[in-house]
Structure formats: structure tokens, C-alpha cells
Coordinates of C-alpha atoms in Angstrom, one line a residue:
X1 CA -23.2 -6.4 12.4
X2 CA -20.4 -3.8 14.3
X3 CA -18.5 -1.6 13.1
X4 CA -15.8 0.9 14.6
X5 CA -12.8 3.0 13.6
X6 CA -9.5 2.5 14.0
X7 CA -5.8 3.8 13.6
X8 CA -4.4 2.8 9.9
X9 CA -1.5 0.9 11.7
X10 CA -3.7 -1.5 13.8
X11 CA -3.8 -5.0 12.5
X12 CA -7.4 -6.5 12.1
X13 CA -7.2 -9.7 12.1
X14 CA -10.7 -12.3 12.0
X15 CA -10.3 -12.6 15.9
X16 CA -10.3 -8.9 16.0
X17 CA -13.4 -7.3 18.1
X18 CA -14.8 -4.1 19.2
X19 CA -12.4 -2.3 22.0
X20 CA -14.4 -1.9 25.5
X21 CA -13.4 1.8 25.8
X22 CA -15.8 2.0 29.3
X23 CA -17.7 5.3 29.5
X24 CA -16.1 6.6 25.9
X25 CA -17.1 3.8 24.0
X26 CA -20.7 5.7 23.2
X27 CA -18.8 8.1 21.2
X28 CA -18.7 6.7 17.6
X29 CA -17.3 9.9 15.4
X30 CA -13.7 9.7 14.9
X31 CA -12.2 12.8 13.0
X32 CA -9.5 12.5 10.6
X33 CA -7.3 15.9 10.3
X34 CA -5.7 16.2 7.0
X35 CA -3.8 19.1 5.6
X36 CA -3.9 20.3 1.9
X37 CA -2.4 18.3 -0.8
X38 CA -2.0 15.1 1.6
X39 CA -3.3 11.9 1.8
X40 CA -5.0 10.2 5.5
X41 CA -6.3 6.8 6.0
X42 CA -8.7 5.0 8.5
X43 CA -9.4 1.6 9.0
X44 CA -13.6 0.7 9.3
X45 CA -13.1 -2.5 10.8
X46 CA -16.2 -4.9 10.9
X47 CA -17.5 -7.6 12.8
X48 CA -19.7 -10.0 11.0
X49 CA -21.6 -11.7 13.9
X50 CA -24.1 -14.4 13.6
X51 CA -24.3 -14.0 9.5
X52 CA -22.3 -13.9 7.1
X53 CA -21.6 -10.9 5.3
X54 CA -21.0 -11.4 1.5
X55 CA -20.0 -8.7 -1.4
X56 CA -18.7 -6.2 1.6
X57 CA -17.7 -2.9 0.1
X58 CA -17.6 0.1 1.4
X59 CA -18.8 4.0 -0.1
X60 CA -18.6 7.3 1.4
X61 CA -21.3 9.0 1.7
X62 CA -20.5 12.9 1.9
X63 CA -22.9 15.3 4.4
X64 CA -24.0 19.1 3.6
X65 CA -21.6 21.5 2.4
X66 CA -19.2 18.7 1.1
X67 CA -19.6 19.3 -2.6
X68 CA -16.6 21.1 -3.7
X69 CA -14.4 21.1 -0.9
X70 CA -11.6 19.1 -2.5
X71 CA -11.8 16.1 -0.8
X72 CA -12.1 12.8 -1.8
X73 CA -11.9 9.2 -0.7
X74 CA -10.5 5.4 -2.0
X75 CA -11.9 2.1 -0.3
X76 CA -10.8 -1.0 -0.3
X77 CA -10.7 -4.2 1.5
X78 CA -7.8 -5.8 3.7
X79 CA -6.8 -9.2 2.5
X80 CA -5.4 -11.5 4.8
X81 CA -1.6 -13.3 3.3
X82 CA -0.9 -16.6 4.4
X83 CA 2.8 -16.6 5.8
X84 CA 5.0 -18.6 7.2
X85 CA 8.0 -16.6 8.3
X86 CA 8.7 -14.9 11.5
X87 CA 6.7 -11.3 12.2
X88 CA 8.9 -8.2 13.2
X89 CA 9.6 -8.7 17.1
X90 CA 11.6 -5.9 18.4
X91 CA 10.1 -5.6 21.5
X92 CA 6.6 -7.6 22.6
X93 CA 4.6 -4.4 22.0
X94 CA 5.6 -4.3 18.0
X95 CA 4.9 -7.9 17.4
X96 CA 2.0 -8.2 15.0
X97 CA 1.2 -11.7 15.5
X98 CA 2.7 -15.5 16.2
X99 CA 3.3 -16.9 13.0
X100 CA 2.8 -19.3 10.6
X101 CA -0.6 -17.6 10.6
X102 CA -2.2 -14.6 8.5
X103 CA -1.5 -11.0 8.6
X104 CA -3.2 -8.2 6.8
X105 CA -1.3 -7.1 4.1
X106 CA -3.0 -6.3 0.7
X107 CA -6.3 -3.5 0.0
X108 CA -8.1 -5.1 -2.9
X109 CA -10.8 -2.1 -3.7
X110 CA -13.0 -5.8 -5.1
X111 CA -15.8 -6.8 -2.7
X112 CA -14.9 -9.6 -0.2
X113 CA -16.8 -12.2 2.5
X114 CA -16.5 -11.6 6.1
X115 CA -17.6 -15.2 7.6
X116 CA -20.2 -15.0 10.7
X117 CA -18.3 -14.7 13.7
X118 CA -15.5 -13.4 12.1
X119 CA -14.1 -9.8 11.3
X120 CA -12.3 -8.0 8.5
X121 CA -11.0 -4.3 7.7
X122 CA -11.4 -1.6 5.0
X123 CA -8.6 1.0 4.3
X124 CA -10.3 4.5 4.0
X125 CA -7.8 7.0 2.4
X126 CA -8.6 10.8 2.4
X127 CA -7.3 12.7 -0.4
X128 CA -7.1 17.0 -0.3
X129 CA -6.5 18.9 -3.7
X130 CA -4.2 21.8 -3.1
X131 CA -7.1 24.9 -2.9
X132 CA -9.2 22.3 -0.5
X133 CA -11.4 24.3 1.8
X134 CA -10.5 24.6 5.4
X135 CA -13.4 23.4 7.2
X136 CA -15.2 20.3 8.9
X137 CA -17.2 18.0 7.5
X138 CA -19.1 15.0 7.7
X139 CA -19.3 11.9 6.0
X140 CA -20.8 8.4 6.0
X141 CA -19.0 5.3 5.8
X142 CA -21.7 3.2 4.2
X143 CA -20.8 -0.9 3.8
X144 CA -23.0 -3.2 1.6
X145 CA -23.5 -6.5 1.4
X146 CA -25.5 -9.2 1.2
X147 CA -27.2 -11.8 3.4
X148 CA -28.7 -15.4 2.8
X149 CA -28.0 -17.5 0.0
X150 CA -29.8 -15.1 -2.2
X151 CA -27.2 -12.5 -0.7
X152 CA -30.5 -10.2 0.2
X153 CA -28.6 -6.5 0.2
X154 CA -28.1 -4.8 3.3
X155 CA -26.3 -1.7 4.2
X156 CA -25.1 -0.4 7.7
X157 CA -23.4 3.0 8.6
X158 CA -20.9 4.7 10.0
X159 CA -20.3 8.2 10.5
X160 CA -17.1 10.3 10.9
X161 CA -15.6 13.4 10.5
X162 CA -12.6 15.0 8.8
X163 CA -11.2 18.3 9.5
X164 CA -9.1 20.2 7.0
X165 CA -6.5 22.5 7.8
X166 CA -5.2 25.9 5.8
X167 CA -1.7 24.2 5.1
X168 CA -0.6 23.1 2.0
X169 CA 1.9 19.9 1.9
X170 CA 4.2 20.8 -0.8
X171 CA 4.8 17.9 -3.4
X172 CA 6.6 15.5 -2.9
X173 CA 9.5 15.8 -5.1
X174 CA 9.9 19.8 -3.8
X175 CA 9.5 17.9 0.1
X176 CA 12.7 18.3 2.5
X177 CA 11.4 15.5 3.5
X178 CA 13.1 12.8 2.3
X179 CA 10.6 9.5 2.4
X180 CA 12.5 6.1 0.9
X181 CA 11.3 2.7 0.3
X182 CA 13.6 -0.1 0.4
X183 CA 11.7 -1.8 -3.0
X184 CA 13.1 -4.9 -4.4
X185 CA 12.8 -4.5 -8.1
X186 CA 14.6 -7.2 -9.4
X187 CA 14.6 -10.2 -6.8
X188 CA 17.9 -11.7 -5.3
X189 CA 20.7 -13.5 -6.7
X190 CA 19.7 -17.5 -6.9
X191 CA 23.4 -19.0 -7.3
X192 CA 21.4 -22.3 -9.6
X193 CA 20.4 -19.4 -12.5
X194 CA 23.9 -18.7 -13.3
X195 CA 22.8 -16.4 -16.7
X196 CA 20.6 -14.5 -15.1
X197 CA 20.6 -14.9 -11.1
X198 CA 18.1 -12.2 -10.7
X199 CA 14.9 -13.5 -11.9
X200 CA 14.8 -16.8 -9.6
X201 CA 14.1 -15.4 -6.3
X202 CA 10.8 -16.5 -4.0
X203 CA 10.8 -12.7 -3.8
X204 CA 10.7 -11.9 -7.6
X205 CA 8.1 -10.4 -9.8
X206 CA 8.7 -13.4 -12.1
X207 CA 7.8 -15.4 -8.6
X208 CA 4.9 -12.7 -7.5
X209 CA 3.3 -11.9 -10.3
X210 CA 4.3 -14.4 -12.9
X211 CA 5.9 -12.1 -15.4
X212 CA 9.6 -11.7 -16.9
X213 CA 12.0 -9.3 -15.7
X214 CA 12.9 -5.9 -18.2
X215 CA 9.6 -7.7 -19.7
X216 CA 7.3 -4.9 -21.4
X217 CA 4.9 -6.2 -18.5
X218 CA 7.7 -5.5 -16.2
X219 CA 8.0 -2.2 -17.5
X220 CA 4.5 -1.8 -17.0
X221 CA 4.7 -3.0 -13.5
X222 CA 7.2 -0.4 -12.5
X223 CA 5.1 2.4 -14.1
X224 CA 2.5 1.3 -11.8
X225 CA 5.2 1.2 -8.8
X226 CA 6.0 4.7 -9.4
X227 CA 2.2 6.0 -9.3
X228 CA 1.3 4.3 -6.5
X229 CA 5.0 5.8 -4.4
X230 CA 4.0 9.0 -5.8
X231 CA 0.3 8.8 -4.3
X232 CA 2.0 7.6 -1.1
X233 CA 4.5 11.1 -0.9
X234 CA 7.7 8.6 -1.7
X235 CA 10.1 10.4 -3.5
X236 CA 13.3 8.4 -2.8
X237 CA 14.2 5.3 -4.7
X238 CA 16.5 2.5 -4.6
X239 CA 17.8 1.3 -8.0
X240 CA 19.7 -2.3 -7.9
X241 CA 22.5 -1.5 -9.6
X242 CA 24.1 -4.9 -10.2
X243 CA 20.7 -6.6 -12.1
X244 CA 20.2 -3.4 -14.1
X245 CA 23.9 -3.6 -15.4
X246 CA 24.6 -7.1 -15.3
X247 CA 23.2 -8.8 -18.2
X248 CA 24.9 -7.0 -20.9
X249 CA 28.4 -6.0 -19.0
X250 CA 31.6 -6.4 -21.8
X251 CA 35.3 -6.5 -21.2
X252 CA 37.0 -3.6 -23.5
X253 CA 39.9 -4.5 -25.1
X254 CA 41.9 -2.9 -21.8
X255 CA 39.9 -5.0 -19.4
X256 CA 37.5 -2.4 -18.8
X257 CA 34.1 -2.6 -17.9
X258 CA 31.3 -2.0 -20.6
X259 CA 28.1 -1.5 -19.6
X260 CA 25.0 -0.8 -21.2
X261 CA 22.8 1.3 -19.6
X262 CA 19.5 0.8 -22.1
X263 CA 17.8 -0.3 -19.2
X264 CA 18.9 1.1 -16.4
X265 CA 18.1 4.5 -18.0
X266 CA 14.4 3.6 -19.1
X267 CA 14.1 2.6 -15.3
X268 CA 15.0 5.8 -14.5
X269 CA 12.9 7.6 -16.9
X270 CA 9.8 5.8 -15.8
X271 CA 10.0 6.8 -12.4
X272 CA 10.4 10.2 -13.5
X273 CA 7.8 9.9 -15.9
X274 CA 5.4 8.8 -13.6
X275 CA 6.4 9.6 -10.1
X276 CA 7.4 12.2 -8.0
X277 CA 11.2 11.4 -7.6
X278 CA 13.7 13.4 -5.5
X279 CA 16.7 11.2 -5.5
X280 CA 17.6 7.9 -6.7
X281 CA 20.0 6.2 -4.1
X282 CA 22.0 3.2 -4.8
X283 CA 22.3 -0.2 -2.9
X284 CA 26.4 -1.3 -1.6
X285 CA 28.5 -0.8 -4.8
X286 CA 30.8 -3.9 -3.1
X287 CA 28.7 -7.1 -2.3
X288 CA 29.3 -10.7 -2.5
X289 CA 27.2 -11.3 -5.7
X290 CA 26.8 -15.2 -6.8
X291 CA 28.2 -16.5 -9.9

């Protein structure tokens, strides 16, 4: 069993194995520097060797003079997505990896399997209240599992540091800075659903996650949307304008538009509800939309 710390942008992948960093490569502490009310992530990456690591899970173990310092930590696995498109490939050093192949894209805090001779990543996410106390500290990275068919339980450790600074990060919503994600609520117009033409799309949440659009499960899911953007310091959002409006759109009796804006305002009002919204922003008002 190895383990080692890397950056939370680094792709691990089950080819991925321990950097020779020559001389440096004895040094296993890594220190993550967070400031107050912000969130910092690691990646404990793990490879499995000659066994086979089952039920992998990872808890933090804090050191002396953690308890009460306003820190605290979520885990989770990095699943690896089957895909078959084309990875972004701006330039050689960006590319993630030659596709159709798999690429880490989902933490799923669940246990998983690491195969022998294989590796796998977990997401380690720091998380300072705003009165945190300044200060280092020290905690353990502690991954279970289990070994044999009777999955014997083992554990294995890692240590590492994080430093907290006096600074408060404001919230997000009271943030100059403005942080947007390009979310597709809705899915994309599919010209063969004339009624509706945004609930067909491969990229759906009736295609994802099996569930209707404006649905109370919808609903649901965007509440869940907004949390997680809020956890994340997102306080920009898109809103498709043409599937929140479209449904129920009337000609008045002057050949004006009519629109009905039941659901475009509970959209709204969930994100506010539940996130930490700055501004909603639009997509195009004029686009080619099918029919």
C-alpha cells in the first residue's frame, strides 16, 4: 500500500503512481493553507499494489490542540466516468487524457475497491468557520479497508498539515468576486420532442438522473444544486430563460407575448432560499431555438 498527496486539480487515474521527487521525495507532510470562512481540498491518492484494497474510505484523524479550532473536513472517493467524447486539448499540457477512456469526475463519500496493481483518489476538503483559530495543526489521513476474501480490516496513514490564516473570506454573496458556473438546468432543445424540446437531451436531468423536468424531484434537485454552489463560493447563476418560459407562453389578443413566470420565479426563489446568490445572468435572448 502507497499513498501520497497531491494538488486537487491533478487527475488520478488507475495507471497513476507515486512521483519520483529524487532527494524531496522523503518529505511526506504536505500543508494546506486555508483562510477563514473558505473551503481547501487535497487529493490522498493510493496505490493498491499486490492486493486488493476493498471498502477504501478515508477519516481524519485530528492531532493536539485541534479541538475547537474551527476546522473540519469531508471525504470522499473519486469515481472514474466512462466517456467517449474528446477531453479539453488546448494545448498538450492541459489535455487530461486520450479518450474513449475514463476520467475522474464524481466524489462519492460511499466506500469503493481499488484493484491490486491499480490506484484510485480521495477528495479531502478543509472547511474554516469564520472565528477559526490562526494556527498550525496536524492531522491524520487515516484509509481503511479490507483485505482477503473475508476483507480482514486494515488501516494505513498519512499525515499532513494545515495552516490557518487570520483572514476572513467574506461570503459569498457579499464577495466582489464574481464566481459563475455555466450549469445546464434544463437540457437542450431535441427538435423530435416538439411539445417540450427540453427534456430529451443526452445531457438532461430526465437523461442523468431519471427524473422529470419542473418535477417536485426536479425541484428538489435544484435545491441540492444551490447548496452544493453555495458550499463551493458560486454566487452567479445562469437561468435558461427559453425552457423556463416556454411551456406556457400565450398570444394576447394584440399578438403579445404572455408568459407565465410560476416557474421561473420558484427557480429563483430556491436558489435564494438555499444558496448564496449574487446575480442571476441570462443565456442569448436571440437563438435559433427548434420547433
Amino acid at each position: 500500500m502507497q499513498t501520497w498527496i497531491t494538488n486537487p486539480l491533478e487527475d488520478i487515474f488507475r495507471t497513476s503512481r507515486k512521483p519520483n521527487c529524487g532527494w524531496n521525495s522523503k518529505i511526506e507532510e504536505h500543508t494546506l493553507c486555508i483562510a477563514q470562512n473558505a473551503r481547501e481540498s487535497i487529493q490522498l491518492a493510493v496505490y493498491a499494489g499486490d492486493v486488493s484494497a476493498q471498502d477504501c474510505y478515508v477519516e481524519i484523524i485530528p492531532g493536539d490542540g485541534c479541538e475547537g479550532n474551527g476546522v473540519s473536513f469531508e471525504c470522499g472517493g473519486i469515481r472514474l466516468m466512462h466517456t467517449k467524447g474528446q477531453s479539453l486539448n488546448l494545448a498538450e499540457k492541459v489535455k487530461r487524457c486520450d479518450l474513449p477512456g475514463e476520467l475522474p469526475e464524481c466524489i462519492d463519500p460511499e466506500p469503493m475497491t481499488i484493484m491490486f496493481n491499480q490506484s484510485g483518489g480521495f477528495f479531502i476538503t478543509a472547511q474554516t468557520e469564520k472565528d477559526a483559530r490562526p494556527g498550525v495543526y496536524e492531522y491524520t489521513a487515516r484509509l481503511h479497508y479490507g483485505l482477503g476474501r473475508k476483507r480482514k480490516p486494515h488501516t494505513h496513514d498519512h499525515k499532513f498539515k494545515v495552516e490557518v490564516f487570520g483572514v476572513c473570506m467574506p461570503d459569498s454573496k457579499d464577495s466582489e468576486y464574481h464566481h459563475l458556473l455555466w450549469v445546464n438546468l434544463c437540457g437542450t432543445p431535441m427538435p423530435e420532442d416538439a411539445e417540450n424540446p427540453y427534456t430529451a437531451s443526452f445531457e438532461s436531468n430526465a437523461s442523468v438522473f431519471g427524473i422529470k423536468t419542473f418535477s417536485e424531484e426536479w425541484f428538489t434537485l435544484i435545491k441540492n444544486y444551490a447548496q452544493v454552489l453555495k458550499k463551493e463560493r458560486m454566487n452567479v447563476v445562469c437561468l435558461p430563460y427559453y425552457p423556463l418560459l416556454y411551456k406556457n407562453v400565450k398570444i394576447g389578443e394584440n399578438g403579445e407575448y404572455i408568459f407565465d413566470f410560476t416557474t421561473f420565479d420558484r427557480v429563483i426563489d430556491t436558489f435564494l432560499e438555499y444558496g448564496d446568490v449574487k446575480y442571476f445572468c441570462g443565456f442569448h435572448l436571440m437563438q435559433k431555438v427548434a420547433t
